[in-house]
XYZ file of C-alpha atoms in Angstrom:
739
model
C -74.137 95.611 -66.262
C -72.046 96.213 -69.265
C -71.543 99.705 -67.567
C -70.396 98.118 -64.552
C -68.221 97.005 -66.726
C -67.253 99.828 -68.439
C -66.910 101.455 -65.977
C -63.817 98.529 -64.149
C -62.324 98.792 -67.558
C -61.743 101.857 -67.038
C -60.599 101.126 -63.767
C -58.319 98.502 -64.439
C -57.191 100.356 -67.674
C -55.752 103.916 -65.244
C -54.596 101.610 -62.417
C -52.811 100.308 -65.111
C -51.489 104.004 -66.411
C -51.098 104.782 -63.635
C -48.682 101.976 -62.736
C -46.566 102.294 -66.140
C -45.901 105.988 -65.169
C -44.609 106.011 -61.704
C -42.943 103.855 -58.716
C -44.234 103.022 -55.621
C -42.636 105.570 -52.962
C -42.167 102.785 -50.271
C -40.706 103.566 -46.658
C -40.372 101.406 -44.274
C -39.649 102.721 -40.600
C -37.754 100.222 -38.602
C -36.816 100.822 -34.701
C -35.034 97.527 -33.644
C -33.342 94.330 -33.945
C -36.516 92.209 -33.778
C -38.887 94.141 -36.409
C -35.261 94.599 -39.164
C -35.147 90.677 -39.203
C -38.327 91.436 -40.352
C -38.420 94.221 -42.691
C -34.983 92.995 -44.465
C -35.844 91.053 -46.235
C -39.081 93.350 -48.164
C -36.517 96.016 -48.051
C -34.469 93.423 -50.104
C -36.713 93.074 -52.084
C -38.649 96.275 -52.489
C -35.146 97.322 -53.534
C -34.520 94.036 -56.263
C -36.992 96.188 -58.658
C -35.798 99.592 -59.176
C -39.079 100.106 -61.950
C -41.911 99.493 -59.862
C -40.598 101.024 -56.532
C -38.386 104.207 -54.661
C -36.999 102.579 -51.646
C -37.238 105.179 -48.330
C -35.794 104.018 -44.848
C -36.393 105.480 -41.813
C -34.451 104.797 -38.559
C -35.894 105.113 -35.525
C -35.787 103.698 -31.570
C -33.124 101.766 -29.479
C -31.296 101.176 -33.554
C -29.503 104.466 -32.352
C -28.204 103.448 -28.839
C -25.109 102.033 -27.934
C -26.044 100.496 -24.885
C -27.712 97.811 -27.456
C -25.459 98.157 -30.089
C -26.229 100.872 -32.704
C -27.508 98.036 -34.418
C -28.486 101.564 -37.405
C -24.836 100.235 -38.593
C -25.987 96.951 -39.376
C -29.064 98.041 -41.935
C -25.857 100.795 -43.462
C -24.296 97.527 -43.935
C -26.356 96.059 -45.518
C -26.604 98.452 -48.591
C -29.568 101.008 -47.741
C -29.443 104.523 -47.828
C -30.930 105.503 -44.418
C -33.040 108.406 -45.965
C -33.922 109.592 -41.567
C -32.128 108.780 -38.557
C -34.424 110.151 -35.618
C -33.058 109.725 -32.018
C -36.488 108.745 -30.353
C -35.932 107.095 -27.284
C -35.283 108.855 -24.083
C -33.631 107.183 -21.291
C -34.517 105.093 -18.252
C -36.663 102.136 -19.048
C -40.028 102.685 -17.019
C -43.291 103.049 -17.532
C -43.232 107.201 -18.391
C -39.837 107.020 -20.352
C -42.074 104.790 -22.982
C -44.749 107.467 -23.179
C -42.421 110.036 -23.220
C -40.242 107.979 -26.525
C -43.500 108.090 -28.002
C -44.159 111.733 -27.786
C -40.582 112.554 -28.835
C -41.565 110.440 -31.845
C -45.036 112.320 -32.002
C -43.111 115.083 -32.250
C -39.626 114.156 -34.623
C -41.824 112.149 -37.728
C -43.952 115.365 -39.332
C -41.399 117.501 -40.112
C -39.068 113.099 -41.484
C -43.041 112.642 -43.215
C -43.837 115.553 -45.495
C -40.762 115.797 -46.447
C -40.451 112.392 -47.878
C -44.040 112.584 -49.192
C -44.248 107.876 -49.367
C -47.201 106.754 -51.036
C -47.272 103.358 -48.481
C -45.731 103.586 -44.871
C -44.011 100.194 -44.414
C -44.705 99.607 -40.097
C -43.795 96.052 -38.363
C -45.454 93.894 -35.364
C -46.194 95.940 -31.508
C -43.568 98.363 -30.302
C -44.824 101.672 -28.764
C -41.862 103.339 -31.530
C -44.406 101.445 -33.984
C -47.500 103.340 -32.109
C -45.945 106.671 -32.613
C -45.476 106.010 -36.326
C -48.718 104.241 -37.188
C -50.488 107.298 -34.880
C -48.029 109.524 -37.570
C -48.710 108.640 -40.955
C -52.660 108.566 -40.222
C -52.826 111.943 -38.741
C -51.226 113.517 -42.118
C -53.091 111.233 -44.689
C -50.252 108.036 -45.074
C -51.365 104.905 -46.062
C -50.099 102.215 -43.886
C -49.293 98.515 -44.438
C -49.165 97.091 -41.269
C -47.173 93.640 -40.639
C -48.111 90.688 -38.292
C -51.231 92.730 -37.116
C -53.898 89.793 -35.126
C -51.804 88.175 -33.445
C -52.078 87.486 -29.775
C -49.354 87.451 -27.124
C -50.273 88.874 -24.253
C -49.463 92.435 -22.025
C -49.610 95.690 -23.491
C -47.947 94.808 -26.886
C -51.427 93.453 -27.829
C -52.538 96.629 -27.324
C -50.533 98.596 -29.066
C -50.187 95.963 -32.328
C -54.954 95.837 -32.628
C -54.112 99.944 -31.957
C -51.561 99.990 -34.613
C -54.566 97.987 -37.042
C -57.106 100.415 -36.482
C -54.530 102.310 -37.950
C -53.661 101.510 -41.040
C -55.002 100.766 -43.976
C -53.692 97.395 -45.862
C -52.505 94.582 -43.117
C -50.011 92.058 -44.345
C -50.358 88.304 -41.803
C -48.711 85.837 -40.865
C -51.416 82.834 -39.127
C -54.338 82.157 -40.391
C -56.089 81.652 -36.816
C -54.167 86.490 -37.331
C -56.599 87.184 -40.676
C -59.909 85.818 -39.375
C -58.926 88.242 -35.578
C -58.522 90.672 -38.602
C -61.689 90.016 -39.941
C -63.868 89.448 -35.988
C -61.869 92.820 -35.341
C -64.372 94.442 -38.522
C -60.924 94.822 -41.072
C -61.437 95.004 -44.727
C -60.945 91.248 -45.924
C -59.908 92.458 -49.272
C -57.311 94.616 -47.926
C -56.071 91.254 -45.655
C -52.912 89.511 -47.728
C -52.173 86.135 -45.359
C -48.454 85.997 -46.550
C -46.381 84.882 -43.909
C -43.697 85.999 -41.990
C -41.346 88.063 -43.505
C -38.265 86.817 -41.817
C -39.165 82.822 -42.941
C -37.958 84.500 -46.333
C -33.946 84.542 -44.865
C -34.114 81.819 -42.546
C -35.150 78.926 -44.908
C -32.524 79.786 -47.508
C -30.431 80.003 -45.170
C -29.980 78.294 -42.274
C -28.441 75.104 -43.927
C -25.176 76.757 -44.201
C -21.371 75.053 -44.018
C -20.234 77.219 -41.484
C -22.481 77.361 -38.838
C -20.206 75.250 -36.476
C -17.536 78.637 -37.407
C -20.708 80.705 -36.145
C -21.294 78.754 -32.895
C -17.902 78.506 -31.863
C -17.157 82.895 -32.432
C -20.145 83.434 -30.544
C -19.518 80.752 -27.632
C -15.729 79.061 -27.309
C -14.163 75.880 -29.335
C -15.020 73.734 -27.383
C -19.028 74.171 -27.932
C -20.269 70.734 -29.675
C -23.696 71.242 -31.789
C -27.234 71.097 -29.473
C -25.378 70.931 -26.500
C -26.226 74.702 -25.831
C -28.474 77.183 -24.691
C -29.240 80.448 -26.542
C -31.163 82.780 -23.355
C -33.780 86.174 -24.729
C -35.712 87.404 -22.305
C -37.747 90.412 -22.076
C -39.467 92.409 -20.052
C -43.487 92.323 -19.493
C -44.404 96.238 -19.108
C -47.904 95.650 -17.402
C -45.930 93.105 -15.009
C -42.350 94.226 -14.181
C -41.358 93.070 -11.425
C -43.415 89.541 -12.094
C -41.281 89.057 -15.179
C -37.010 90.577 -13.417
C -38.149 87.637 -10.983
C -38.728 84.662 -13.701
C -35.491 86.839 -15.106
C -33.893 86.023 -12.332
C -35.001 82.593 -12.109
C -33.465 81.730 -15.233
C -30.229 83.065 -15.193
C -29.862 80.060 -11.535
C -31.642 77.123 -13.359
C -28.534 78.262 -16.074
C -26.489 78.348 -14.440
C -27.464 74.896 -12.137
C -27.549 73.150 -16.172
C -24.186 73.766 -16.680
C -24.630 73.887 -20.544
C -22.226 77.397 -21.861
C -24.935 79.677 -22.813
C -25.612 83.040 -25.177
C -27.297 85.240 -23.040
C -28.718 88.006 -25.142
C -29.039 90.743 -23.442
C -33.600 92.234 -22.941
C -34.632 95.246 -24.984
C -35.828 98.802 -23.873
C -39.011 98.358 -22.763
C -39.865 98.793 -19.481
C -37.656 96.487 -16.535
C -35.316 95.918 -18.876
C -32.779 98.111 -16.930
C -33.351 95.674 -13.572
C -33.064 92.619 -15.847
C -30.106 93.775 -16.748
C -28.498 94.899 -12.979
C -29.566 91.693 -11.995
C -27.102 89.753 -14.658
C -24.582 91.108 -14.080
C -24.718 91.150 -9.711
C -25.022 86.953 -10.883
C -22.386 87.703 -13.255
C -23.037 85.994 -15.919
C -20.559 88.171 -18.446
C -17.541 86.359 -15.687
C -19.518 83.375 -16.076
C -17.201 80.506 -18.200
C -20.625 78.819 -19.046
C -22.194 82.246 -20.645
C -21.516 84.643 -23.094
C -23.726 87.807 -22.829
C -23.877 89.705 -25.471
C -26.220 92.971 -26.704
C -26.910 91.399 -30.432
C -25.904 88.571 -32.819
C -26.734 89.729 -36.416
C -29.876 87.670 -37.783
C -27.786 85.039 -40.204
C -25.880 84.271 -37.313
C -28.340 84.557 -34.795
C -30.554 81.892 -37.857
C -27.680 79.589 -37.230
C -27.503 79.640 -33.570
C -31.003 78.902 -32.941
C -31.485 76.034 -35.401
C -27.935 74.219 -33.758
C -28.968 74.805 -30.066
C -29.655 72.376 -27.148
C -32.594 74.627 -26.252
C -33.832 77.972 -26.400
C -35.038 79.658 -23.074
C -37.381 82.817 -22.286
C -39.610 85.244 -23.755
C -38.538 86.152 -26.934
C -41.547 86.046 -30.223
C -38.644 83.411 -31.717
C -38.077 81.091 -29.140
C -42.065 80.540 -30.578
C -41.331 81.842 -34.042
C -39.089 81.692 -35.519
C -37.378 78.441 -33.648
C -40.858 76.048 -34.964
C -38.497 76.603 -38.245
C -35.887 73.815 -37.287
C -36.829 71.411 -35.447
C -35.085 73.454 -31.441
C -36.423 72.505 -28.816
C -37.748 75.731 -26.574
C -39.137 77.235 -23.037
C -41.414 80.238 -22.609
C -41.750 81.367 -19.677
C -43.950 83.412 -18.047
C -47.173 85.569 -19.657
C -44.876 87.631 -22.461
C -46.382 85.367 -25.388
C -49.214 83.715 -24.131
C -52.257 83.704 -27.055
C -49.534 83.015 -29.308
C -49.706 80.797 -31.957
C -46.243 77.391 -31.188
C -45.626 74.814 -33.011
C -44.971 71.692 -30.712
C -41.619 72.423 -30.211
C -42.212 74.391 -27.190
C -43.341 74.033 -23.406
C -45.030 76.433 -22.577
C -43.965 77.448 -18.217
C -46.230 80.169 -17.212
C -46.284 80.090 -13.788
C -42.655 79.697 -13.244
C -41.805 81.302 -9.912
C -39.741 78.196 -9.507
C -36.071 77.371 -9.983
C -36.279 73.716 -9.574
C -39.427 74.042 -12.476
C -37.497 76.203 -15.626
C -34.429 73.193 -14.064
C -37.012 70.798 -15.292
C -38.249 72.443 -18.124
C -34.727 72.041 -19.221
C -33.674 68.426 -17.736
C -37.604 67.778 -20.183
C -36.595 70.260 -23.392
C -31.902 70.617 -24.008
C -30.908 67.778 -26.793
C -34.455 66.810 -28.016
C -35.485 67.661 -32.304
C -39.186 68.549 -32.610
C -40.301 67.696 -37.210
C -40.016 71.737 -37.802
C -43.354 74.353 -38.825
C -44.925 76.307 -40.672
C -47.320 77.997 -38.807
C -46.210 81.406 -39.540
C -44.240 81.075 -42.756
C -43.296 79.115 -46.409
C -40.574 81.488 -47.060
C -42.859 83.291 -49.963
C -43.397 86.023 -48.222
C -42.243 89.129 -50.023
C -43.081 88.121 -53.354
C -46.703 87.996 -52.062
C -46.652 91.557 -50.222
C -44.393 92.651 -53.010
C -47.362 91.899 -55.142
C -50.149 93.323 -52.931
C -48.313 96.908 -52.914
C -48.167 96.682 -56.521
C -52.298 96.589 -55.863
C -52.430 99.823 -54.107
C -54.600 101.744 -55.996
C -53.275 105.227 -54.692
C -56.514 106.807 -56.780
C -58.967 105.212 -54.075
C -60.821 107.424 -50.963
C -57.268 107.125 -48.292
C -61.217 107.001 -45.920
C -60.966 103.729 -44.271
C -63.802 101.116 -44.399
C -64.478 99.300 -41.489
C -67.217 95.677 -42.164
C -69.797 95.698 -40.145
C -69.866 92.731 -39.423
C -67.576 90.578 -40.029
C -68.741 89.195 -43.926
C -65.774 86.139 -44.784
C -66.791 83.022 -44.309
C -64.042 80.605 -43.952
C -64.897 78.262 -47.537
C -65.631 81.988 -49.486
C -62.918 82.330 -52.822
C -62.139 85.214 -54.362
C -60.573 85.656 -57.386
C -57.465 87.381 -56.544
C -54.581 85.576 -56.651
C -52.832 86.993 -53.775
C -55.177 86.790 -51.206
C -56.424 83.498 -50.885
C -54.623 80.962 -51.907
C -55.271 76.956 -52.306
C -54.510 75.602 -48.271
C -52.703 71.675 -49.976
C -51.198 68.743 -48.394
C -48.862 66.866 -50.068
C -49.692 62.944 -49.516
C -47.624 60.875 -50.767
C -48.106 56.669 -50.810
C -45.712 54.167 -50.396
C -47.594 51.012 -52.444
C -45.641 47.296 -52.983
C -45.412 48.690 -57.409
C -45.392 51.882 -57.783
C -44.688 55.363 -55.448
C -46.817 58.951 -56.146
C -47.279 62.298 -54.604
C -49.993 64.736 -54.591
C -51.039 68.213 -54.438
C -54.622 67.360 -52.515
C -57.127 70.141 -52.371
C -59.089 71.272 -48.620
C -62.003 69.915 -50.852
C -59.707 66.848 -52.349
C -58.575 67.304 -55.489
C -55.382 66.133 -56.781
C -54.544 69.133 -57.572
C -51.392 67.622 -59.598
C -49.810 63.666 -59.404
C -46.496 62.113 -59.772
C -46.155 58.792 -60.055
C -42.356 56.664 -59.843
C -42.224 52.993 -60.104
C -40.584 52.107 -56.028
C -37.133 51.463 -56.055
C -36.052 47.585 -54.545
C -33.420 49.722 -52.094
C -33.819 52.549 -49.115
C -31.539 55.096 -50.350
C -33.316 54.987 -53.784
C -36.563 54.984 -52.760
C -36.130 57.427 -49.936
C -33.921 59.786 -53.026
C -36.883 59.704 -54.976
C -39.616 60.357 -52.264
C -37.905 63.738 -51.780
C -36.699 64.661 -55.288
C -40.388 64.113 -56.245
C -41.603 66.373 -52.962
C -39.429 69.138 -53.244
C -40.544 69.528 -57.351
C -44.399 68.696 -56.288
C -43.815 72.003 -53.793
C -41.494 74.321 -56.296
C -45.289 73.446 -58.795
C -47.154 74.450 -55.921
C -46.266 77.698 -55.697
C -46.763 77.900 -59.720
C -50.176 76.556 -59.658
C -51.233 79.040 -56.137
C -51.346 76.191 -53.651
C -49.954 76.710 -49.832
C -48.715 72.876 -49.202
C -49.324 72.883 -44.928
C -47.459 69.881 -44.686
C -47.030 67.007 -46.203
C -48.883 62.806 -45.315
C -48.084 59.830 -45.608
C -48.969 56.497 -46.524
C -47.337 53.191 -46.626
C -48.046 49.294 -46.046
C -47.123 48.321 -42.840
C -47.762 48.617 -39.140
C -46.762 52.727 -38.722
C -45.762 53.671 -34.974
C -47.511 57.142 -36.367
C -45.986 58.877 -33.076
C -42.562 59.269 -34.079
C -43.234 58.993 -37.833
C -41.552 55.800 -37.957
C -42.083 52.605 -40.351
C -41.653 49.848 -37.964
C -41.959 46.701 -39.666
C -42.979 46.632 -43.274
C -45.192 44.393 -45.403
C -42.993 41.878 -47.501
C -44.078 43.633 -50.779
C -41.831 47.128 -49.833
C -38.518 45.617 -48.873
C -36.092 47.441 -47.240
C -38.025 49.138 -44.755
C -38.892 47.864 -41.431
C -37.487 50.089 -39.277
C -37.581 53.589 -40.930
C -37.878 57.050 -39.414
C -39.837 58.985 -42.309
C -40.758 61.256 -40.648
C -37.142 63.683 -39.822
C -35.608 63.420 -43.645
C -38.999 64.839 -45.455
C -39.350 67.094 -42.623
C -35.972 68.195 -42.343
C -35.840 68.566 -46.574
C -38.726 70.410 -47.715
C -39.314 72.297 -43.682
C -42.865 71.156 -43.289
C -45.105 69.645 -40.406
C -45.370 65.469 -41.404
C -47.771 63.177 -40.563
C -47.110 58.957 -40.908
C -50.040 56.288 -40.887
C -50.271 52.273 -43.196
C -52.515 52.888 -46.341
C -55.505 50.928 -44.684
C -55.916 53.949 -41.214
C -55.324 56.309 -44.196
C -58.122 55.444 -45.867
C -59.947 55.045 -43.754
C -59.001 59.100 -42.883
C -60.162 59.451 -46.448
C -63.153 58.910 -46.211
C -63.836 60.158 -42.920
C -63.137 63.860 -44.881
C -64.601 62.916 -47.822
C -66.667 59.249 -48.427
C -69.497 57.617 -47.306
C -68.246 58.062 -43.470
C -68.013 62.198 -43.667
C -70.577 62.891 -40.112
C -70.785 58.555 -39.321
C -69.049 58.039 -35.652
C -68.777 55.006 -36.089
C -67.524 53.700 -39.312
C -64.775 50.470 -40.326
C -63.504 51.022 -44.388
C -61.899 47.438 -45.680
C -59.535 47.967 -48.221
C -59.527 44.656 -51.094
C -56.980 44.954 -53.255
C -53.744 43.606 -53.778
C -53.824 42.146 -49.554
C -56.268 43.446 -47.060
C -56.430 46.142 -45.345
C -58.288 48.712 -43.347
C -58.782 51.122 -41.218
C -60.865 51.296 -38.116
C -63.041 54.721 -36.790
C -64.924 55.130 -33.254
C -66.187 57.940 -31.763
C -64.742 59.431 -34.447
C -60.804 58.485 -33.771
C -58.775 56.700 -35.918
C -58.016 53.663 -33.795
C -54.345 52.380 -32.962
C -54.103 49.916 -30.588
C -52.011 49.468 -27.971
C -48.726 48.372 -30.993
C -50.311 49.744 -33.601
C -51.770 47.287 -34.716
C -54.896 47.329 -34.424
C -57.601 46.845 -37.355
C -55.449 44.332 -38.984
C -58.612 43.530 -40.573
C -57.679 41.172 -43.068
C -55.286 39.586 -41.245
C -58.422 38.571 -38.781
C -58.595 34.747 -38.927
C -61.833 32.624 -40.005
C -60.812 29.339 -39.823
C -58.169 26.936 -38.701
C -56.550 24.842 -41.284
C -57.291 27.387 -44.143
C -54.722 28.433 -46.885
C -51.686 30.057 -45.564
C -51.481 33.813 -44.953
C -48.114 35.473 -45.828
C -47.765 36.313 -42.224
C -46.850 32.445 -41.614
C -50.048 32.297 -39.593
C -53.331 29.967 -41.758
C -57.011 30.821 -42.226
C -56.076 34.158 -42.905
C -59.336 36.372 -44.217
C -56.195 37.608 -46.865
C -55.438 34.656 -47.469
C -58.888 33.668 -49.040
C -59.674 36.906 -50.232
C -56.948 39.506 -50.903
C -56.010 39.737 -54.698
C -52.889 37.339 -54.308
C -54.969 34.497 -53.225
C -57.787 35.124 -55.708
C -54.245 35.204 -58.485
C -52.599 32.006 -56.335
C -56.087 31.226 -57.412
C -56.786 31.962 -61.025
C -52.593 29.889 -62.109
C -53.900 26.535 -59.861
C -57.307 26.423 -62.136
C -54.519 27.568 -65.913
C -51.976 25.178 -64.213
C -54.795 22.724 -63.939
C -56.585 23.759 -67.798
C -59.634 24.645 -65.481
C -59.678 28.437 -66.024
C -60.372 29.340 -69.776
C -64.419 29.199 -71.134
C -65.968 29.598 -73.933
C -65.742 34.111 -74.177
C -62.149 34.791 -72.839
C -59.704 35.998 -74.210
C -56.943 33.373 -74.615
C -54.381 32.976 -71.725
C -51.367 32.283 -73.813
C -50.819 35.368 -74.940
C -51.879 36.994 -71.827
C -48.026 38.194 -69.527
C -49.659 36.559 -66.531
C -52.891 35.483 -65.202
C -54.336 37.246 -62.339
C -57.674 37.756 -59.952
C -59.326 39.780 -63.283
C -59.106 36.761 -64.816
C -60.578 34.286 -62.129
C -63.195 37.266 -62.155
C -63.978 37.251 -65.639
C -64.158 33.392 -66.300
C -66.736 33.177 -63.437
C -68.935 35.843 -64.604
C -68.997 33.854 -68.119
C -70.408 30.435 -66.754
C -67.169 28.500 -64.522
C -68.739 26.690 -62.241
C -64.602 26.168 -60.843
C -64.344 30.032 -60.828
C -67.764 30.758 -59.136
C -66.611 28.086 -56.267
C -63.222 30.374 -55.871
C -65.056 33.894 -55.483
C -67.874 32.649 -53.196
C -65.360 30.321 -50.542
C -63.777 34.077 -49.954
C -67.335 36.102 -50.831
C -68.390 33.991 -48.045
C -64.514 34.518 -45.782
C -64.281 38.046 -46.724
C -68.065 38.688 -44.942
C -67.402 36.045 -41.879
C -64.259 38.289 -41.052
C -66.576 41.010 -40.883
C -69.294 39.998 -38.760
C -66.657 39.837 -36.198
C -66.131 42.434 -36.917
C -70.097 44.135 -36.569
C -69.613 41.734 -33.786
C -66.844 43.580 -32.010
C -67.423 47.126 -32.215
C -70.498 47.985 -34.110
C -70.028 50.013 -37.019
C -72.929 51.587 -37.923
C -71.534 51.567 -41.528
C -69.114 49.727 -43.352
C -67.450 51.113 -46.379
C -65.519 48.429 -49.227
C -62.897 50.402 -50.885
C -59.826 48.890 -54.369
C -59.701 47.466 -57.424
C -62.559 44.072 -55.004
C -64.448 46.252 -53.451
C -67.105 46.697 -56.603
C -67.537 42.395 -57.067
C -66.996 41.680 -52.746
C -69.984 43.795 -51.742
C -72.926 41.932 -52.853
C -71.842 38.943 -51.219
C -70.048 40.660 -48.314
C -74.186 42.399 -47.421
C -75.417 38.319 -48.106
C -73.176 36.553 -45.591
C -74.225 39.652 -43.043
C -78.023 39.394 -43.961
C -77.549 35.529 -42.619
C -75.314 34.991 -40.434
C -74.723 38.100 -38.572
C -77.032 38.289 -34.585
C -80.220 40.408 -35.481
C -78.866 43.800 -34.352
C -76.041 44.236 -36.641
C -77.859 42.896 -39.958
C -79.102 45.691 -41.016
C -75.602 47.218 -41.323
C -75.394 48.921 -44.096
C -71.943 47.538 -46.990
C -70.922 50.131 -49.491
C -68.700 50.591 -51.949
C -66.541 54.210 -51.537
C -66.119 56.482 -54.547
C -62.912 57.740 -53.697
C -60.746 57.091 -56.413
C -57.003 57.614 -54.710
C -58.394 56.054 -50.824
C -54.186 55.477 -50.389
C -53.788 59.517 -50.775
C -56.544 61.157 -49.799
C -57.037 59.308 -46.756
C -52.668 61.096 -46.391
C -53.657 64.013 -47.009
C -56.666 64.665 -44.928
C -53.810 64.382 -42.461
C -51.891 67.512 -43.028
C -55.580 69.016 -42.947
C -57.592 68.362 -40.596
C -54.840 68.579 -37.714
C -53.428 72.003 -39.344
C -56.186 73.499 -40.214
C -57.582 72.898 -37.003
C -55.456 72.318 -34.596
C -55.609 74.933 -31.062
C -52.622 75.541 -28.766
């Protein structure tokens, strides 16, 4: 053991010495406008660290073709020195031309790579040009970092992408699913970085621009309005060229009929693109007053156009990836993106065989806005990739090793912080007194918590929520936590489908008919889930507490009010108008005390903290509360339920009678629940749970049907059920969702 430790120290010292004496020479090769949008942020990051890296840039493919915009110029405009320009495209835009282009690239690349002698070649994606790059580098013993491997999209792109992954030595992927695919392909999990998409670093930082309307008008005319135009981008499918041309024609017909301003981008250089351009010109798109056909749009401006569009249509990966970050509605046509992970903003028209089908999809999607999605990145990909590059040991053997079979399990963590971050949720709990925000890990650990007094007005409350969430998101990066989304727990009746608080409790003012999802999602660029505090408590028990693995159970919160949630067949019950599980308002008496809901005889009117406090004040005013051994209540700030409970413990018969009635009311209410939904477990949560557990179990044993008397009543072990439940909405959804 000591010998191994000594060797590890020697290796680490050697790596540090090598880093101090030489820079890592990184060659970034870009083939087209699409891959440059992903590679440019990395290139800027490398250029910004001249003490660590030496950047070489190679440009080839459609960058150098006039018909596709001569897009190498934007690389020069970004102030990058292009070391080599390789004309590798054989024109023809058919299958044979693609093969010949790969061959031409393989002829030209060896001289360039021999001259540059990079330590690492960075290759992106699934283009045939990239396959030539990876093949040449692998045969010349140059280490390869492949971006966006492991994804599934259908067509020949999958085969090319996976072939590049097998040639590559290192991988920077975008999603957890892609990472698992690479592991299943026997790639070494220690050489896989879950980074996110580098383009997200740029688009999340830059899409809120004050001049976005100037950009929109520049490309589409002065009369166009925000969210009232369409961006169309359709590429050929090389394994089914004839059908992809037909879909393109139907799409243009549908767009002409839909009669909205539309920006049409020319297709890429794949086989079939020439025929698609002919179709576009045959339709007169370039002369049509509603259309603007362009070969290229700079990425920074393209971000603005997609962000503020009424819809995006076609089969570009941008639609299923980048557009989700803005919540822009997307219509994805055909099979080119089959298998891609997508957000809820994407409507798939797999069999786009009629104009009417595409037109109907436009009617469904146009003008909608969706919660923004971070499936493909959180804006921090480039720092992770640069850190990953710095850990490459050039003294390690170049020969790849494969892992047969895959050895990495879902819950194996690693010590190297850039390889695996802690998947976490941002939880928000809006109580009557305090507003709390917490970073919660996948295992239910509260990594960090923030607490402030809950403001009395809507404006100040929303401002504080956003401020606390932003602070937590910033802290999460330093705490090595990846925030997957935001869960909000709040009192009152909530529509979780829309993220709207329909009616609030009286404890939270100015909090009815409030859309809380949209402002949080817009500010943080994260998906947001919302539910009431009772339902969140049930979800917390289901994921982290006594309800884990239990198919049917009920959680009851005993605090200031009485609430709860019902889990039936492993699913939370909301009801037709989202007022299911209003357990505190089950009536146990026809003429009992008045409840805050306006009715009488509710459980909450007997057993809530407010009800007990009311009774404690009544006894105190009648000088019937204090008994020997109690703290002098005149010195206390106010009389509370705790004083009533302490008085009962010290033998106060009046206080005992109040608590006996409260326990009976709660027990009878729970019996009604048992007889209606027949759960296998009842969990009491909240500050009064421990006090009520024994009386409730006793009432059930005395009054419930025989078949329900054996149902167990437990007190919750969770300290923060509202926060944990809010987090569970995020963690369960984002890690299980299959599109």
